[in-house]
Every structure is written in structure tokens, then in C-alpha cells.
């Protein structure tokens, strides 16, 4: 390798300040990354059209091919790590749409997340992410201290959950922070479908976990992520199951590509949980006439493969198959929110969300439903009125919760 030892990196962000660039890059390059970056080098950019970052930014530097080529050149010592190189690796949302079209099933997000770790260890972290993990570790959340959870239909949060249950509900952080009343609604819903109350685990009264730790992983802080994950697993030891609407949490605890590794916790997405009990669904509200289109969120779809479960559940709620986008399932475009992309490239991120909303209007829809509170927030951020709603929200509406 041609890399020379670098200047002493920023101690605030570097995990091992005495390591040389060569050491760090070698430690973060495995056979999978070596093989996939080599395949990309010789590919005529077959997946370029599918990449949301390339589309939103209209530049070649951020195509999957270019990201992987840059990583290859850094790893073989041709390109020196730098602020600019590190920043480039953040122009990936981890959406996996490129993988849909790749004959080699190259896992670009896995490579990019690993590249972020090595760049961070070498002292390079984009400005918009500085301080993020410090704040995250202070609140166990990327959103600061959590708001109070209000009562719904006269039910207080402590009435609808049972602290002794071994079945846990852990809300998606975006739902918890931006729609806190939904926590009580989901608690009532889960009692209906489980047959008894479940336990709530979330950030409350300045204690508890508001997130699974994915922002630490996305910002390249692997050591902080592993510490956080160990604390998270300890806190939930003894639980039989965690039910969550946070698809990233489920992806982290599933074997497979990108970010997952099986841990001691059994984790299930709430869409899976409800779809398994679909015969119990008898909606109290008729939703059949609503022009709602289904957006397959990247994490619910390409990461967790919950395409059928989502459709089964929504068809039971609406009494008919959900309206589909012309680009759906594994070819659904990303709304631009994931992987810290909104912090890195806010305008491009919002362009992607606007594109999806415009596509909905062109294809005859009035609302979008999706399985991720993060996508709901991203889509509503660019709309005059709230056009997007969560699958969980739709289930609650169907049961007048
Ligand atoms: S990810 Fe696959 S399709 Fe895309 S550039 Fe690399 S080899 Fe080609
Ligand atoms: S995972 Fe998505 S954002 Fe990342 S390179 Fe592939 S298509 Fe682009």
C-alpha cells in the first residue's frame, strides 16, 4: 500500500489516534468489500439509473460505481484519505436499490458504512455530523430529550402498557418524538392483537433507550455503536420479543447483508406481527374509497423483505389491494431520508421526497402510506399538507384509535 502515516487525527472523532492510514484501511477491508469494489471497477455502471443520490445530485461522483471505485482507489493507496473523500462516502442512503439491478448483488451500503468507519478512525468526519454521537449518547436518541406521551381517549400511557410483560413494544424514534400520542394508540392496538398488555420501552423521564443505535453506525462510530448495542441488549435481556415499527432496529438484528447481525434479542416488525394476525382484522372505519398509494420504504422492503406482509395487512384494512406506484417493491425509489443523507445533502434529500410526492399525484393518489415513520416525516416535510401516513397510523385509524 502506498498510504503514508497521516497527521495526528482529530481526537474527538478518531477511535485510535496512533494508527496509520494503512493499518486502518486494512482492518476495514474484507474479502466481500475487496471483491465487490473490484467488480464495480469493471462494470459499465449498470445500476447508475437506479441510485437516488446520483439522480438528486446529477453528478457522477456519487453514483454507486463512483463510490465503490473511490473506495477501491483509497484502499489500494492510489487516493489519499481526506475530508472530501470521507464526505463522498456519505452520499449513500443505504437504500439498496442498486443491488436490485446488480448481477453480482454488490452490497454498496455495507461497503460505504465500512468506509465511513475507516475515515472516521483516520479523523475525517463531515461537518454536519460533528457532535451527533455526543448528543445521541446523552439522550440515547438523535432527537434530544423525548416529549411527554399524552393520553388518548382518556387512556394514560401507564394504563395501556404492563411493565412486567416479557413482550416489549419499542416505538420508532421518529414516531416517539414527532407523534408521541401514537405510542398510546399502538399500546391499545397491541393489547387487542396480543391478547394482553405489552411492556413499553422507550425514552421517558430522562431514562431509557429512544433508539436502537443506528445513527452511531451511520456516522461511522462503530466502537460507540458496539458499546451502545451491548447496553441495549443488557437492558432487554429476559424479553421474549421486541415488537417495533423501527425497521432499522429489526434490520440490525437480522442476519444478512448490510447492517444486520443476529443478536440475543428476538425482534419483529409490527407489520409482520399484525400480518400474522390478519384474520383478527375487522376495521370499524371504511377506508376502501381513499386514494392511498403504498410506498415501499427501503428498510421495510429491500432490507426486511416485508412486501407481502405489508400488502396483506393493508388489503385487510381497506378491503381491496392497495394502489401501487409504477415503481414499487424492490424498484421503489428512496425518499432520501436514510443514512444521515438529509444532514449531508438536505436539498437533494428533499428533492427525492418531492419527486415521490409528485409521482403519487401524477399516478392518481392523494395520500401515501408506508411502513416507516422516517419516510412519513420526509414526505410530509416537502408537502403543504400531510400527504403521508404510517401503516401503523392507518391500522389505528381503521380501529378508531
Ligand atoms: S453495484 Fe453492481 S451494477 Fe452497480 S456499478 Fe457495481 S457492479 Fe455495476
Ligand atoms: S444503496 Fe442506494 S443510495 Fe447507496 S449507492 Fe446504492 S442506490 Fe445509491
mmCIF file of C-alpha atoms and ligand atoms in Angstrom:
data_model
loop_
_atom_site.group_PDB
_atom_site.id
_atom_site.type_symbol
_atom_site.label_atom_id
_atom_site.label_comp_id
_atom_site.label_asym_id
_atom_site.label_seq_id
_atom_site.Cartn_x
_atom_site.Cartn_y
_atom_site.Cartn_z
ATOM 1 C CA UNK A 1 0.000 0.000 0.000
ATOM 2 C CA UNK A 2 1.180 3.496 -0.796
ATOM 3 C CA UNK A 3 -0.548 5.295 2.047
ATOM 4 C CA UNK A 4 1.766 7.216 4.314
ATOM 5 C CA UNK A 5 1.085 7.653 8.030
ATOM 6 C CA UNK A 6 -1.228 10.639 8.337
ATOM 7 C CA UNK A 7 -1.065 13.607 10.598
ATOM 8 C CA UNK A 8 -2.482 13.022 14.032
ATOM 9 C CA UNK A 9 -6.254 12.879 13.577
ATOM 10 C CA UNK A 10 -8.922 14.787 15.462
ATOM 11 C CA UNK A 11 -9.043 13.114 18.878
ATOM 12 C CA UNK A 12 -12.776 13.923 19.164
ATOM 13 C CA UNK A 13 -13.657 11.593 16.344
ATOM 14 C CA UNK A 14 -10.754 9.172 15.932
ATOM 15 C CA UNK A 15 -11.001 5.781 17.616
ATOM 16 C CA UNK A 16 -7.265 5.013 17.523
ATOM 17 C CA UNK A 17 -5.191 8.172 17.103
ATOM 18 C CA UNK A 18 -1.855 6.364 16.726
ATOM 19 C CA UNK A 19 -2.910 4.050 13.894
ATOM 20 C CA UNK A 20 -1.519 4.666 10.410
ATOM 21 C CA UNK A 21 -3.836 5.039 7.435
ATOM 22 C CA UNK A 22 -2.511 1.753 6.114
ATOM 23 C CA UNK A 23 -3.385 -0.102 9.341
ATOM 24 C CA UNK A 24 -6.856 1.375 9.495
ATOM 25 C CA UNK A 25 -7.742 0.734 5.853
ATOM 26 C CA UNK A 26 -6.509 -2.848 6.000
ATOM 27 C CA UNK A 27 -8.530 -3.518 9.119
ATOM 28 C CA UNK A 28 -11.699 -2.267 7.420
ATOM 29 C CA UNK A 29 -11.259 -4.155 4.148
ATOM 30 C CA UNK A 30 -12.580 -7.689 3.997
ATOM 31 C CA UNK A 31 -12.961 -10.146 1.121
ATOM 32 C CA UNK A 32 -16.535 -9.002 0.421
ATOM 33 C CA UNK A 33 -15.526 -5.373 0.018
ATOM 34 C CA UNK A 34 -12.439 -6.261 -1.992
ATOM 35 C CA UNK A 35 -14.495 -8.399 -4.381
ATOM 36 C CA UNK A 36 -17.408 -6.001 -4.769
ATOM 37 C CA UNK A 37 -15.248 -2.915 -5.335
ATOM 38 C CA UNK A 38 -13.241 -4.853 -7.935
ATOM 39 C CA UNK A 39 -16.430 -5.901 -9.759
ATOM 40 C CA UNK A 40 -17.621 -2.289 -9.790
ATOM 41 C CA UNK A 41 -14.328 -1.066 -11.286
ATOM 42 C CA UNK A 42 -15.009 -3.123 -14.424
ATOM 43 C CA UNK A 43 -18.771 -2.540 -14.624
ATOM 44 C CA UNK A 44 -20.333 -0.204 -17.224
ATOM 45 C CA UNK A 45 -22.368 1.449 -14.423
ATOM 46 C CA UNK A 46 -25.352 -0.856 -14.886
ATOM 47 C CA UNK A 47 -27.097 0.392 -11.748
ATOM 48 C CA UNK A 48 -26.433 4.085 -12.220
ATOM 49 C CA UNK A 49 -30.018 4.931 -13.221
ATOM 50 C CA UNK A 50 -31.366 3.434 -10.001
ATOM 51 C CA UNK A 51 -29.377 5.474 -7.480
ATOM 52 C CA UNK A 52 -31.343 8.230 -5.737
ATOM 53 C CA UNK A 53 -28.217 10.214 -4.806
ATOM 54 C CA UNK A 54 -26.994 10.214 -8.409
ATOM 55 C CA UNK A 55 -30.460 11.282 -9.542
ATOM 56 C CA UNK A 56 -30.925 14.034 -6.969
ATOM 57 C CA UNK A 57 -27.417 15.488 -7.276
ATOM 58 C CA UNK A 58 -26.953 14.968 -11.041
ATOM 59 C CA UNK A 59 -23.251 14.260 -10.712
ATOM 60 C CA UNK A 60 -21.120 11.244 -11.470
ATOM 61 C CA UNK A 61 -19.109 11.404 -8.230
ATOM 62 C CA UNK A 62 -21.977 9.938 -6.223
ATOM 63 C CA UNK A 63 -23.098 7.056 -8.448
ATOM 64 C CA UNK A 64 -22.725 3.593 -6.888
ATOM 65 C CA UNK A 65 -19.955 2.868 -9.395
ATOM 66 C CA UNK A 66 -18.063 6.043 -8.452
ATOM 67 C CA UNK A 67 -18.466 5.482 -4.706
ATOM 68 C CA UNK A 68 -17.154 1.937 -4.991
ATOM 69 C CA UNK A 69 -14.338 2.955 -7.337
ATOM 70 C CA UNK A 70 -13.272 5.671 -4.916
ATOM 71 C CA UNK A 71 -13.194 3.161 -2.085
ATOM 72 C CA UNK A 72 -11.094 0.791 -4.194
ATOM 73 C CA UNK A 73 -8.631 3.572 -5.014
ATOM 74 C CA UNK A 74 -8.390 4.584 -1.367
ATOM 75 C CA UNK A 75 -7.894 1.011 -0.257
ATOM 76 C CA UNK A 76 -5.111 0.327 -2.768
ATOM 77 C CA UNK A 77 -3.347 3.567 -1.832
ATOM 78 C CA UNK A 78 -3.924 5.459 -5.082
ATOM 79 C CA UNK A 79 -6.097 8.098 -3.406
ATOM 80 C CA UNK A 80 -5.166 9.604 -0.054
ATOM 81 C CA UNK A 81 -7.946 9.718 2.583
ATOM 82 C CA UNK A 82 -9.171 13.276 3.121
ATOM 83 C CA UNK A 83 -12.155 15.316 4.311
ATOM 84 C CA UNK A 84 -13.518 15.338 0.775
ATOM 85 C CA UNK A 85 -13.133 11.595 0.318
ATOM 86 C CA UNK A 86 -14.825 10.911 3.638
ATOM 87 C CA UNK A 87 -17.718 13.219 2.800
ATOM 88 C CA UNK A 88 -18.289 11.446 -0.507
ATOM 89 C CA UNK A 89 -18.911 8.133 1.273
ATOM 90 C CA UNK A 90 -21.935 9.718 2.962
ATOM 91 C CA UNK A 91 -23.749 10.247 -0.349
ATOM 92 C CA UNK A 92 -25.390 6.862 0.012
ATOM 93 C CA UNK A 93 -28.684 6.342 1.813
ATOM 94 C CA UNK A 94 -28.156 2.629 2.278
ATOM 95 C CA UNK A 95 -31.290 2.121 0.212
ATOM 96 C CA UNK A 96 -30.023 -0.975 -1.659
ATOM 97 C CA UNK A 97 -31.826 -0.049 -4.867
ATOM 98 C CA UNK A 98 -28.592 -0.504 -6.815
ATOM 99 C CA UNK A 99 -28.417 -4.060 -5.513
ATOM 100 C CA UNK A 100 -31.732 -4.809 -7.219
ATOM 101 C CA UNK A 101 -30.023 -4.264 -10.590
ATOM 102 C CA UNK A 102 -26.556 -5.624 -9.837
ATOM 103 C CA UNK A 103 -25.756 -9.032 -11.337
ATOM 104 C CA UNK A 104 -23.252 -9.575 -8.523
ATOM 105 C CA UNK A 105 -25.632 -8.376 -5.779
ATOM 106 C CA UNK A 106 -22.906 -5.996 -4.648
ATOM 107 C CA UNK A 107 -23.712 -4.583 -1.249
ATOM 108 C CA UNK A 108 -22.778 -0.924 -1.688
ATOM 109 C CA UNK A 109 -24.235 0.203 1.672
ATOM 110 C CA UNK A 110 -22.109 -2.339 3.533
ATOM 111 C CA UNK A 111 -19.017 -1.025 1.756
ATOM 112 C CA UNK A 112 -19.952 2.631 2.356
ATOM 113 C CA UNK A 113 -20.750 2.165 6.053
ATOM 114 C CA UNK A 114 -17.425 0.382 6.484
ATOM 115 C CA UNK A 115 -15.622 3.159 4.586
ATOM 116 C CA UNK A 116 -17.195 5.719 6.930
ATOM 117 C CA UNK A 117 -15.750 3.802 9.872
ATOM 118 C CA UNK A 118 -12.227 3.838 8.477
ATOM 119 C CA UNK A 119 -12.438 7.525 7.500
ATOM 120 C CA UNK A 120 -13.707 8.406 10.942
ATOM 121 C CA UNK A 121 -10.951 6.433 12.566
ATOM 122 C CA UNK A 122 -8.487 8.442 10.477
ATOM 123 C CA UNK A 123 -10.014 11.671 11.767
ATOM 124 C CA UNK A 124 -12.332 12.566 8.889
ATOM 125 C CA UNK A 125 -15.983 13.247 9.628
ATOM 126 C CA UNK A 126 -18.245 15.614 7.630
ATOM 127 C CA UNK A 127 -19.111 18.818 9.491
ATOM 128 C CA UNK A 128 -22.891 18.183 9.611
ATOM 129 C CA UNK A 129 -22.247 15.033 11.663
ATOM 130 C CA UNK A 130 -19.891 16.506 14.228
ATOM 131 C CA UNK A 131 -21.396 16.300 17.689
ATOM 132 C CA UNK A 132 -24.197 13.973 16.560
ATOM 133 C CA UNK A 133 -22.955 10.957 18.500
ATOM 134 C CA UNK A 134 -22.178 13.005 21.598
ATOM 135 C CA UNK A 135 -25.764 14.234 21.638
ATOM 136 C CA UNK A 136 -27.031 10.772 20.770
ATOM 137 C CA UNK A 137 -25.226 9.215 23.717
ATOM 138 C CA UNK A 138 -26.522 11.920 26.059
ATOM 139 C CA UNK A 139 -30.164 11.194 25.234
ATOM 140 C CA UNK A 140 -29.980 7.662 23.761
ATOM 141 C CA UNK A 141 -31.551 9.291 20.750
ATOM 142 C CA UNK A 142 -30.706 11.545 17.840
ATOM 143 C CA UNK A 143 -33.607 13.856 18.715
ATOM 144 C CA UNK A 144 -32.711 15.063 22.178
ATOM 145 C CA UNK A 145 -34.912 14.619 25.221
ATOM 146 C CA UNK A 146 -38.225 12.952 24.449
ATOM 147 C CA UNK A 147 -41.565 14.762 24.827
ATOM 148 C CA UNK A 148 -44.214 13.581 27.273
ATOM 149 C CA UNK A 149 -46.551 10.899 25.968
ATOM 150 C CA UNK A 150 -50.095 12.331 26.049
ATOM 151 C CA UNK A 151 -53.248 10.413 26.963
ATOM 152 C CA UNK A 152 -55.505 9.264 24.106
ATOM 153 C CA UNK A 153 -59.280 8.749 24.507
ATOM 154 C CA UNK A 154 -58.743 9.223 28.230
ATOM 155 C CA UNK A 155 -56.154 6.436 28.446
ATOM 156 C CA UNK A 156 -52.845 7.334 30.078
ATOM 157 C CA UNK A 157 -49.687 5.677 28.804
ATOM 158 C CA UNK A 158 -49.172 3.723 32.043
ATOM 159 C CA UNK A 159 -52.669 2.260 31.761
ATOM 160 C CA UNK A 160 -52.156 0.680 28.363
ATOM 161 C CA UNK A 161 -48.784 -0.973 28.990
ATOM 162 C CA UNK A 162 -47.693 -3.579 31.536
ATOM 163 C CA UNK A 163 -44.144 -3.128 32.917
ATOM 164 C CA UNK A 164 -43.971 -6.857 33.797
ATOM 165 C CA UNK A 165 -44.745 -8.222 30.343
ATOM 166 C CA UNK A 166 -41.943 -10.040 28.510
ATOM 167 C CA UNK A 167 -43.290 -8.792 25.182
ATOM 168 C CA UNK A 168 -41.895 -5.337 24.516
ATOM 169 C CA UNK A 169 -43.070 -2.553 22.251
ATOM 170 C CA UNK A 170 -40.281 -0.168 21.299
ATOM 171 C CA UNK A 171 -41.516 2.754 19.169
ATOM 172 C CA UNK A 172 -39.658 4.046 16.160
ATOM 173 C CA UNK A 173 -37.756 7.136 17.363
ATOM 174 C CA UNK A 174 -39.403 9.352 14.724
ATOM 175 C CA UNK A 175 -42.863 8.259 15.836
ATOM 176 C CA UNK A 176 -41.927 8.612 19.502
ATOM 177 C CA UNK A 177 -40.559 12.144 19.070
ATOM 178 C CA UNK A 178 -42.815 13.617 16.416
ATOM 179 C CA UNK A 179 -46.098 11.795 17.069
ATOM 180 C CA UNK A 180 -45.909 10.848 20.769
ATOM 181 C CA UNK A 181 -49.658 10.287 21.103
ATOM 182 C CA UNK A 182 -49.247 7.351 18.700
ATOM 183 C CA UNK A 183 -47.455 5.443 21.470
ATOM 184 C CA UNK A 184 -50.690 5.072 23.447
ATOM 185 C CA UNK A 185 -52.673 4.229 20.291
ATOM 186 C CA UNK A 186 -50.206 1.453 19.417
ATOM 187 C CA UNK A 187 -50.297 0.206 23.020
ATOM 188 C CA UNK A 188 -54.080 -0.238 22.778
ATOM 189 C CA UNK A 189 -53.700 -1.874 19.365
ATOM 190 C CA UNK A 190 -51.100 -4.355 20.580
ATOM 191 C CA UNK A 191 -53.264 -5.319 23.549
ATOM 192 C CA UNK A 192 -56.102 -6.057 21.114
ATOM 193 C CA UNK A 193 -53.921 -8.248 18.888
ATOM 194 C CA UNK A 194 -51.700 -9.881 21.510
ATOM 195 C CA UNK A 195 -54.496 -10.549 23.988
ATOM 196 C CA UNK A 196 -52.785 -8.844 26.914
ATOM 197 C CA UNK A 197 -50.837 -5.691 27.591
ATOM 198 C CA UNK A 198 -47.226 -5.454 26.441
ATOM 199 C CA UNK A 199 -44.359 -3.540 28.007
ATOM 200 C CA UNK A 200 -43.307 -0.138 26.707
ATOM 201 C CA UNK A 201 -39.593 0.510 26.373
ATOM 202 C CA UNK A 202 -38.677 3.973 25.192
ATOM 203 C CA UNK A 203 -37.076 7.194 26.361
ATOM 204 C CA UNK A 204 -39.104 8.596 29.287
ATOM 205 C CA UNK A 205 -38.266 10.888 32.176
ATOM 206 C CA UNK A 206 -34.647 11.236 31.020
ATOM 207 C CA UNK A 207 -34.026 7.472 31.121
ATOM 208 C CA UNK A 208 -34.342 4.572 28.712
ATOM 209 C CA UNK A 209 -33.493 3.961 25.088
ATOM 210 C CA UNK A 210 -35.005 6.178 22.422
ATOM 211 C CA UNK A 211 -33.253 4.433 19.543
ATOM 212 C CA UNK A 212 -31.519 1.221 18.524
ATOM 213 C CA UNK A 213 -28.207 2.993 17.865
ATOM 214 C CA UNK A 214 -28.386 3.077 14.079
ATOM 215 C CA UNK A 215 -27.280 6.754 13.856
ATOM 216 C CA UNK A 216 -23.980 5.782 15.514
ATOM 217 C CA UNK A 217 -23.483 3.122 12.865
ATOM 218 C CA UNK A 218 -24.433 5.505 10.048
ATOM 219 C CA UNK A 219 -21.961 8.121 11.223
ATOM 220 C CA UNK A 220 -19.125 5.592 11.276
ATOM 221 C CA UNK A 221 -18.720 5.327 15.043
ATOM 222 C CA UNK A 222 -18.500 1.539 15.275
ATOM 223 C CA UNK A 223 -16.952 1.400 18.754
ATOM 224 C CA UNK A 224 -19.683 3.634 20.242
ATOM 225 C CA UNK A 225 -22.286 1.556 18.400
ATOM 226 C CA UNK A 226 -20.966 -1.717 19.824
ATOM 227 C CA UNK A 227 -20.952 -0.284 23.375
ATOM 228 C CA UNK A 228 -24.469 1.046 22.879
ATOM 229 C CA UNK A 229 -25.668 -2.239 21.421
ATOM 230 C CA UNK A 230 -24.260 -4.155 24.401
ATOM 231 C CA UNK A 231 -26.123 -1.847 26.821
ATOM 232 C CA UNK A 232 -29.265 -2.152 24.716
ATOM 233 C CA UNK A 233 -29.081 -5.957 24.754
ATOM 234 C CA UNK A 234 -28.499 -5.995 28.527
ATOM 235 C CA UNK A 235 -31.493 -3.735 29.109
ATOM 236 C CA UNK A 236 -33.785 -6.082 27.193
ATOM 237 C CA UNK A 237 -32.352 -9.382 28.418
ATOM 238 C CA UNK A 238 -35.206 -11.601 29.567
ATOM 239 C CA UNK A 239 -37.644 -10.245 26.994
ATOM 240 C CA UNK A 240 -39.267 -12.859 24.773
ATOM 241 C CA UNK A 241 -39.855 -10.496 21.889
ATOM 242 C CA UNK A 242 -39.415 -6.863 20.901
ATOM 243 C CA UNK A 243 -42.119 -5.588 18.568
ATOM 244 C CA UNK A 244 -41.225 -2.357 16.850
ATOM 245 C CA UNK A 245 -42.186 -0.113 13.961
ATOM 246 C CA UNK A 246 -38.489 0.805 13.616
ATOM 247 C CA UNK A 247 -37.364 -1.182 10.558
ATOM 248 C CA UNK A 248 -33.730 -0.262 11.163
ATOM 249 C CA UNK A 249 -33.822 -1.930 14.576
ATOM 250 C CA UNK A 250 -35.161 -5.131 13.007
ATOM 251 C CA UNK A 251 -32.546 -4.959 10.232
ATOM 252 C CA UNK A 252 -29.780 -4.650 12.824
ATOM 253 C CA UNK A 253 -30.868 -7.899 14.499
ATOM 254 C CA UNK A 254 -31.412 -9.981 11.359
ATOM 255 C CA UNK A 255 -28.692 -11.989 9.663
ATOM 256 C CA UNK A 256 -27.964 -10.899 6.160
ATOM 257 C CA UNK A 257 -26.309 -8.215 4.116
ATOM 258 C CA UNK A 258 -25.619 -4.587 5.015
ATOM 259 C CA UNK A 259 -26.079 -3.768 8.676
ATOM 260 C CA UNK A 260 -27.538 -6.892 10.278
ATOM 261 C CA UNK A 261 -26.167 -9.480 12.643
ATOM 262 C CA UNK A 262 -28.189 -11.870 14.741
ATOM 263 C CA UNK A 263 -28.022 -10.969 18.392
ATOM 264 C CA UNK A 264 -29.619 -12.389 21.533
ATOM 265 C CA UNK A 265 -32.836 -10.393 21.058
ATOM 266 C CA UNK A 266 -35.868 -11.598 19.140
ATOM 267 C CA UNK A 267 -37.102 -8.624 17.161
ATOM 268 C CA UNK A 268 -40.162 -8.371 14.943
ATOM 269 C CA UNK A 269 -41.525 -5.538 12.845
ATOM 270 C CA UNK A 270 -45.066 -4.599 13.816
ATOM 271 C CA UNK A 271 -46.169 -5.170 10.200
ATOM 272 C CA UNK A 272 -45.086 -8.812 10.499
ATOM 273 C CA UNK A 273 -46.796 -9.118 13.868
ATOM 274 C CA UNK A 274 -50.112 -7.742 12.578
ATOM 275 C CA UNK A 275 -49.962 -9.593 9.241
ATOM 276 C CA UNK A 276 -49.681 -12.887 11.150
ATOM 277 C CA UNK A 277 -52.958 -11.983 12.884
ATOM 278 C CA UNK A 278 -54.724 -10.678 9.796
ATOM 279 C CA UNK A 279 -57.822 -12.820 10.410
ATOM 280 C CA UNK A 280 -58.459 -10.705 13.525
ATOM 281 C CA UNK A 281 -58.757 -7.519 11.470
ATOM 282 C CA UNK A 282 -62.301 -6.227 11.249
ATOM 283 C CA UNK A 283 -61.997 -2.497 10.596
ATOM 284 C CA UNK A 284 -64.523 -0.145 12.163
ATOM 285 C CA UNK A 285 -63.875 2.538 9.533
ATOM 286 C CA UNK A 286 -64.350 2.050 5.777
ATOM 287 C CA UNK A 287 -61.081 3.040 4.082
ATOM 288 C CA UNK A 288 -61.881 1.454 0.714
ATOM 289 C CA UNK A 289 -62.575 4.721 -1.144
ATOM 290 C CA UNK A 290 -59.403 6.523 -0.114
ATOM 291 C CA UNK A 291 -56.832 7.153 -2.869
ATOM 292 C CA UNK A 292 -53.905 5.923 -0.795
ATOM 293 C CA UNK A 293 -50.813 4.609 -2.552
ATOM 294 C CA UNK A 294 -48.308 2.259 -0.957
ATOM 295 C CA UNK A 295 -44.687 3.409 -0.816
ATOM 296 C CA UNK A 296 -42.265 0.537 -0.144
ATOM 297 C CA UNK A 297 -39.786 2.061 2.293
ATOM 298 C CA UNK A 298 -36.213 0.887 1.665
ATOM 299 C CA UNK A 299 -35.780 -0.710 5.082
ATOM 300 C CA UNK A 300 -39.207 -2.366 5.201
ATOM 301 C CA UNK A 301 -38.851 -3.571 1.617
ATOM 302 C CA UNK A 302 -35.330 -4.176 0.367
ATOM 303 C CA UNK A 303 -33.818 -4.708 3.820
ATOM 304 C CA UNK A 304 -36.567 -6.752 5.514
ATOM 305 C CA UNK A 305 -38.473 -8.105 2.511
ATOM 306 C CA UNK A 306 -41.877 -7.341 4.058
ATOM 307 C CA UNK A 307 -43.550 -6.636 0.718
ATOM 308 C CA UNK A 308 -46.218 -9.348 1.043
ATOM 309 C CA UNK A 309 -46.902 -8.804 4.744
ATOM 310 C CA UNK A 310 -47.433 -5.082 4.151
ATOM 311 C CA UNK A 311 -49.866 -5.740 1.303
ATOM 312 C CA UNK A 312 -51.721 -8.442 3.212
ATOM 313 C CA UNK A 313 -52.232 -6.132 6.154
ATOM 314 C CA UNK A 314 -53.303 -3.127 4.094
ATOM 315 C CA UNK A 315 -55.700 -5.171 1.969
ATOM 316 C CA UNK A 316 -57.366 -6.440 5.136
ATOM 317 C CA UNK A 317 -57.723 -2.850 6.366
ATOM 318 C CA UNK A 318 -59.023 -1.359 3.109
ATOM 319 C CA UNK A 319 -60.975 -4.334 1.787
ATOM 320 C CA UNK A 320 -59.093 -4.191 -1.518
ATOM 321 C CA UNK A 321 -55.490 -4.246 -2.734
ATOM 322 C CA UNK A 322 -53.617 -1.036 -2.084
ATOM 323 C CA UNK A 323 -52.980 1.319 -5.029
ATOM 324 C CA UNK A 324 -49.454 0.758 -6.312
ATOM 325 C CA UNK A 325 -46.833 3.124 -7.669
ATOM 326 C CA UNK A 326 -45.498 2.238 -11.119
ATOM 327 C CA UNK A 327 -42.118 1.858 -9.387
ATOM 328 C CA UNK A 328 -42.657 -0.345 -6.378
ATOM 329 C CA UNK A 329 -41.285 -3.229 -4.307
ATOM 330 C CA UNK A 330 -37.551 -3.743 -4.976
ATOM 331 C CA UNK A 331 -37.623 -0.938 -7.547
ATOM 332 C CA UNK A 332 -39.230 1.637 -5.247
ATOM 333 C CA UNK A 333 -37.181 4.847 -5.142
ATOM 334 C CA UNK A 334 -35.832 6.107 -1.838
ATOM 335 C CA UNK A 335 -37.433 9.173 -0.205
ATOM 336 C CA UNK A 336 -33.938 10.470 0.659
ATOM 337 C CA UNK A 337 -34.158 10.314 4.439
ATOM 338 C CA UNK A 338 -32.000 7.371 5.490
ATOM 339 C CA UNK A 339 -28.333 7.008 6.318
ATOM 340 C CA UNK A 340 -27.887 10.621 7.546
ATOM 341 C CA UNK A 341 -28.306 11.805 3.939
ATOM 342 C CA UNK A 342 -30.678 14.588 4.992
ATOM 343 C CA UNK A 343 -27.951 16.048 7.202
ATOM 344 C CA UNK A 344 -25.306 15.738 4.464
ATOM 345 C CA UNK A 345 -27.301 16.874 1.435
ATOM 346 C CA UNK A 346 -30.596 18.373 2.651
ATOM 347 C CA UNK A 347 -31.677 19.878 -0.667
ATOM 348 C CA UNK A 348 -31.036 16.705 -2.637
ATOM 349 C CA UNK A 349 -32.745 14.673 0.067
ATOM 350 C CA UNK A 350 -35.857 16.854 -0.107
ATOM 351 C CA UNK A 351 -35.816 16.733 -3.912
ATOM 352 C CA UNK A 352 -36.168 12.954 -3.672
ATOM 353 C CA UNK A 353 -39.097 13.220 -1.290
ATOM 354 C CA UNK A 354 -40.751 15.808 -3.567
ATOM 355 C CA UNK A 355 -40.256 13.519 -6.561
ATOM 356 C CA UNK A 356 -42.125 10.732 -4.813
ATOM 357 C CA UNK A 357 -44.973 13.048 -3.810
ATOM 358 C CA UNK A 358 -45.216 14.373 -7.380
ATOM 359 C CA UNK A 359 -45.209 10.817 -8.701
ATOM 360 C CA UNK A 360 -48.096 9.996 -6.373
ATOM 361 C CA UNK A 361 -50.117 12.921 -7.756
ATOM 362 C CA UNK A 362 -49.294 12.007 -11.368
ATOM 363 C CA UNK A 363 -50.406 8.432 -10.780
ATOM 364 C CA UNK A 364 -53.718 9.421 -9.206
ATOM 365 C CA UNK A 365 -53.039 9.208 -5.493
ATOM 366 C CA UNK A 366 -53.940 11.652 -2.745
ATOM 367 C CA UNK A 367 -52.091 10.051 0.153
ATOM 368 C CA UNK A 368 -49.080 7.812 0.630
ATOM 369 C CA UNK A 369 -48.878 5.060 3.216
ATOM 370 C CA UNK A 370 -45.578 3.467 4.168
ATOM 371 C CA UNK A 371 -44.092 1.354 6.913
ATOM 372 C CA UNK A 372 -41.515 3.825 8.160
ATOM 373 C CA UNK A 373 -42.080 6.884 10.339
ATOM 374 C CA UNK A 374 -38.818 8.292 8.956
ATOM 375 C CA UNK A 375 -40.206 8.214 5.389
ATOM 376 C CA UNK A 376 -43.520 9.684 6.576
ATOM 377 C CA UNK A 377 -41.694 12.637 8.087
ATOM 378 C CA UNK A 378 -39.519 13.094 4.989
ATOM 379 C CA UNK A 379 -42.514 13.049 2.638
ATOM 380 C CA UNK A 380 -44.551 15.402 4.824
ATOM 381 C CA UNK A 381 -41.602 17.784 5.191
ATOM 382 C CA UNK A 382 -41.919 18.665 1.491
ATOM 383 C CA UNK A 383 -45.723 18.842 1.324
ATOM 384 C CA UNK A 384 -48.101 21.678 2.168
ATOM 385 C CA UNK A 385 -50.452 19.250 3.842
ATOM 386 C CA UNK A 386 -49.551 15.927 5.414
ATOM 387 C CA UNK A 387 -49.704 13.553 2.444
ATOM 388 C CA UNK A 388 -48.007 10.605 4.109
ATOM 389 C CA UNK A 389 -49.085 8.359 6.930
ATOM 390 C CA UNK A 390 -47.620 5.369 8.653
ATOM 391 C CA UNK A 391 -49.046 1.864 8.222
ATOM 392 C CA UNK A 392 -49.432 1.763 11.997
ATOM 393 C CA UNK A 393 -51.362 5.019 11.899
ATOM 394 C CA UNK A 394 -53.685 3.577 9.254
ATOM 395 C CA UNK A 395 -54.325 0.487 11.386
ATOM 396 C CA UNK A 396 -55.150 2.738 14.341
ATOM 397 C CA UNK A 397 -57.498 4.825 12.175
ATOM 398 C CA UNK A 398 -59.242 1.671 10.959
ATOM 399 C CA UNK A 399 -59.936 0.786 14.597
ATOM 400 C CA UNK A 400 -60.911 4.371 15.547
ATOM 401 C CA UNK A 401 -57.942 4.700 17.879
HETATM 402 S S1 LIG B 1 -23.033 -2.256 -7.853
HETATM 403 FE FE1 LIG B 1 -23.107 -3.807 -9.471
HETATM 404 S S2 LIG B 1 -24.271 -2.853 -11.158
HETATM 405 FE FE2 LIG B 1 -23.601 -1.197 -9.757
HETATM 406 S S3 LIG B 1 -21.624 -0.477 -10.586
HETATM 407 FE FE3 LIG B 1 -21.149 -2.057 -9.066
HETATM 408 S S4 LIG B 1 -21.027 -3.987 -10.258
HETATM 409 FE FE4 LIG B 1 -22.083 -2.454 -11.548
HETATM 410 S S1 LIG B 2 -27.595 1.983 -1.754
HETATM 411 FE FE1 LIG B 2 -28.948 3.490 -2.729
HETATM 412 S S2 LIG B 2 -28.017 5.494 -2.330
HETATM 413 FE FE2 LIG B 2 -26.455 3.912 -1.905
HETATM 414 S S3 LIG B 2 -25.313 3.731 -3.833
HETATM 415 FE FE3 LIG B 2 -26.938 2.163 -3.890
HETATM 416 S S4 LIG B 2 -28.682 3.127 -4.929
HETATM 417 FE FE4 LIG B 2 -27.241 4.787 -4.327
#
